[in-house]
């Protein structure tokens, strides 16, 4: 992925999953490719060992997730 800034939904595969960690970290899971941290507007591999019960959850919508990316810029 070479997308920078606030991505569009069409930039991701249909099976991409958008998650939020600790209220302000936008995480992305792409099956078969792994997890990515989008804080700061660019994807970086994310080690899922940082996820613990209760510190992350699925975003309610892509728009909610994208707003966190925008706020992190």
Coordinates of N, CA and C in Angstrom, one line a residue:
X1 N 0.8 -1.2 0.0 CA 0.0 0.0 0.0 C 0.9 1.2 0.0
X2 N 0.6 2.2 -0.9 CA 1.4 3.4 -1.0 C 0.4 4.6 -0.8
X3 N -0.8 4.4 -0.3 CA -1.7 5.5 -0.1 C -1.2 6.3 1.1
X4 N -1.3 7.6 1.0 CA -1.0 8.5 2.1 C -2.2 9.5 2.2
X5 N -2.3 10.0 3.4 CA -3.4 10.9 3.7 C -4.7 10.1 4.1
X6 N -5.8 10.7 3.8 CA -7.1 10.1 4.1 C -7.5 9.2 2.9
X7 N -7.6 7.9 3.0 CA -8.0 7.0 1.9 C -9.5 7.0 1.7
X8 N -9.8 6.5 0.5 CA -11.2 6.3 0.2 C -11.6 4.8 0.4
X9 N -12.8 4.5 0.5 CA -13.2 3.1 0.7 C -12.7 2.2 -0.4
X10 N -12.8 2.8 -1.6 CA -12.4 2.1 -2.9 C -11.0 1.7 -2.9
X11 N -10.1 2.3 -2.0 CA -8.7 2.0 -2.0 C -8.4 0.6 -1.4
X12 N -9.4 0.0 -0.8 CA -9.2 -1.3 -0.1 C -10.1 -2.4 -0.7
X13 N -9.6 -3.6 -0.5 CA -10.4 -4.7 -0.9 C -11.8 -4.8 -0.2
X14 N -12.7 -5.4 -0.8 CA -14.1 -5.5 -0.2 C -14.0 -6.2 1.2
X15 N -13.1 -7.1 1.4 CA -13.1 -7.8 2.7 C -12.2 -7.2 3.8
X16 N -11.8 -5.9 3.5 CA -11.0 -5.2 4.5 C -11.8 -4.9 5.7
X17 N -11.2 -5.0 6.9 CA -11.9 -4.7 8.1 C -11.3 -3.5 8.8
X18 N -12.2 -2.6 9.2 CA -11.7 -1.3 9.8 C -12.0 -1.4 11.3
X19 N -10.9 -1.1 12.1 CA -11.0 -1.2 13.6 C -10.5 0.0 14.2
X20 N -10.8 0.2 15.5 CA -10.4 1.4 16.3 C -9.8 0.8 17.5
X21 N -8.6 1.3 17.8 CA -7.9 0.9 19.1 C -7.8 2.1 20.0
X22 N -8.2 1.9 21.2 CA -8.1 3.0 22.2 C -8.6 4.3 21.8
X23 N -9.7 4.3 21.1 CA -10.5 5.5 20.7 C -9.9 6.4 19.6
X24 N -8.6 6.2 19.3 CA -8.0 7.2 18.3 C -7.1 6.6 17.3
X25 N -6.9 5.3 17.4 CA -5.9 4.6 16.5 C -6.7 3.8 15.4
X26 N -6.6 4.2 14.1 CA -7.3 3.5 13.1 C -6.5 2.3 12.6
X27 N -7.0 1.1 12.8 CA -6.4 -0.1 12.4 C -7.1 -0.7 11.2
X28 N -6.4 -1.4 10.4 CA -7.0 -2.0 9.2 C -6.5 -3.5 9.2
X29 N -7.4 -4.4 8.9 CA -7.1 -5.8 8.7 C -7.5 -6.2 7.3
X30 N -6.5 -6.7 6.6 CA -6.8 -7.2 5.2 C -6.5 -8.7 5.3
X31 N -7.5 -9.5 5.2 CA -7.3 -11.0 5.2 C -6.2 -11.4 4.2
X32 N -5.3 -12.2 4.7 CA -4.2 -12.7 3.9 C -3.0 -11.7 3.8
X33 N -3.2 -10.5 4.2 CA -2.1 -9.5 4.2 C -1.7 -9.0 5.6
X34 N -2.6 -9.0 6.6 CA -2.3 -8.7 7.9 C -3.0 -7.4 8.4
X35 N -2.4 -6.9 9.5 CA -2.9 -5.7 10.2 C -2.1 -4.5 9.9
X36 N -2.7 -3.3 9.8 CA -1.9 -2.1 9.5 C -2.5 -1.0 10.4
X37 N -1.6 -0.1 10.9 CA -1.9 1.0 11.7 C -1.8 2.2 10.8
X38 N -3.0 3.0 10.7 CA -3.1 4.1 9.7 C -2.9 5.4 10.5
X39 N -2.5 5.5 11.7 CA -2.4 6.7 12.4 C -1.3 7.5 11.7
X40 N -1.6 8.8 11.4 CA -0.6 9.6 10.7 C -0.8 9.6 9.2
X41 N -1.8 8.9 8.7 CA -2.2 8.9 7.3 C -1.4 8.0 6.4
X42 N -0.6 7.1 7.0 CA 0.1 6.1 6.1 C 0.1 4.8 6.8
X43 N 0.0 3.7 6.0 CA -0.1 2.4 6.6 C 1.3 1.9 7.1
X44 N 1.3 1.3 8.3 CA 2.5 0.6 8.8 C 2.0 -0.7 9.4
X45 N 2.8 -1.8 9.2 CA 2.4 -3.1 9.7 C 2.2 -2.9 11.2
X46 N 1.2 -3.7 11.7 CA 0.8 -3.6 13.1 C 0.9 -5.0 13.7
X47 N 1.5 -5.1 14.8 CA 1.7 -6.4 15.5 C 0.4 -6.6 16.4
X48 N -0.4 -7.6 16.1 CA -1.6 -7.8 16.8 C -1.5 -8.2 18.2
X49 N -0.3 -8.4 18.7 CA 0.0 -8.7 20.1 C -0.4 -7.5 21.0
X50 N -0.5 -6.3 20.3 CA -0.9 -5.1 21.0 C -2.4 -5.0 21.3
X51 N -3.1 -5.9 20.7 CA -4.6 -5.9 20.9 C -4.9 -6.8 22.1
X52 N -5.7 -6.2 23.0 CA -6.1 -7.0 24.2 C -7.6 -6.8 24.3
X53 N -8.3 -7.7 24.9 CA -9.8 -7.6 25.1 C -10.2 -6.3 25.6
X54 N -11.0 -5.6 24.9 CA -11.5 -4.3 25.4 C -10.8 -3.1 24.9
X55 N -9.6 -3.2 24.3 CA -8.9 -2.0 23.9 C -9.1 -1.7 22.4
X56 N -9.9 -2.5 21.7 CA -10.2 -2.3 20.3 C -11.5 -2.9 19.9
X57 N -12.1 -2.4 18.8 CA -13.4 -2.8 18.4 C -13.5 -2.5 16.9
X58 N -14.4 -3.2 16.2 CA -14.7 -2.8 14.8 C -15.3 -1.4 14.7
X59 N -14.9 -0.6 13.7 CA -15.4 0.7 13.5 C -16.9 0.5 13.1
X60 N -17.7 1.4 13.4 CA -19.2 1.4 13.0 C -19.3 1.6 11.5
X61 N -18.4 2.3 10.9 CA -18.5 2.5 9.5 C -17.1 2.9 9.0
X62 N -16.9 2.8 7.7 CA -15.7 3.3 7.1 C -15.5 4.8 7.4
X63 N -16.5 5.6 7.3 CA -16.5 7.0 7.6 C -15.9 7.3 9.0
X64 N -16.4 6.5 10.0 CA -15.9 6.7 11.3 C -14.4 6.5 11.4
X65 N -14.0 5.4 10.7 CA -12.5 5.0 10.7 C -11.7 6.1 10.0
X66 N -12.2 6.6 8.8 CA -11.5 7.6 8.0 C -11.4 8.9 8.8
X67 N -12.4 9.2 9.6 CA -12.3 10.5 10.4 C -11.2 10.4 11.4
X68 N -10.9 9.2 11.9 CA -9.7 9.0 12.8 C -8.4 9.2 12.1
X69 N -8.4 8.7 10.8 CA -7.2 8.9 10.0 C -7.0 10.4 9.8
X70 N -8.0 11.1 9.4 CA -7.9 12.6 9.2 C -7.5 13.3 10.4
X71 N -8.1 12.9 11.6 CA -7.7 13.6 12.8 C -6.3 13.4 13.2
X72 N -5.7 12.3 12.7 CA -4.3 12.0 13.1 C -3.2 12.7 12.2
X73 N -3.7 13.4 11.2 CA -2.8 14.1 10.3 C -2.2 15.3 10.9

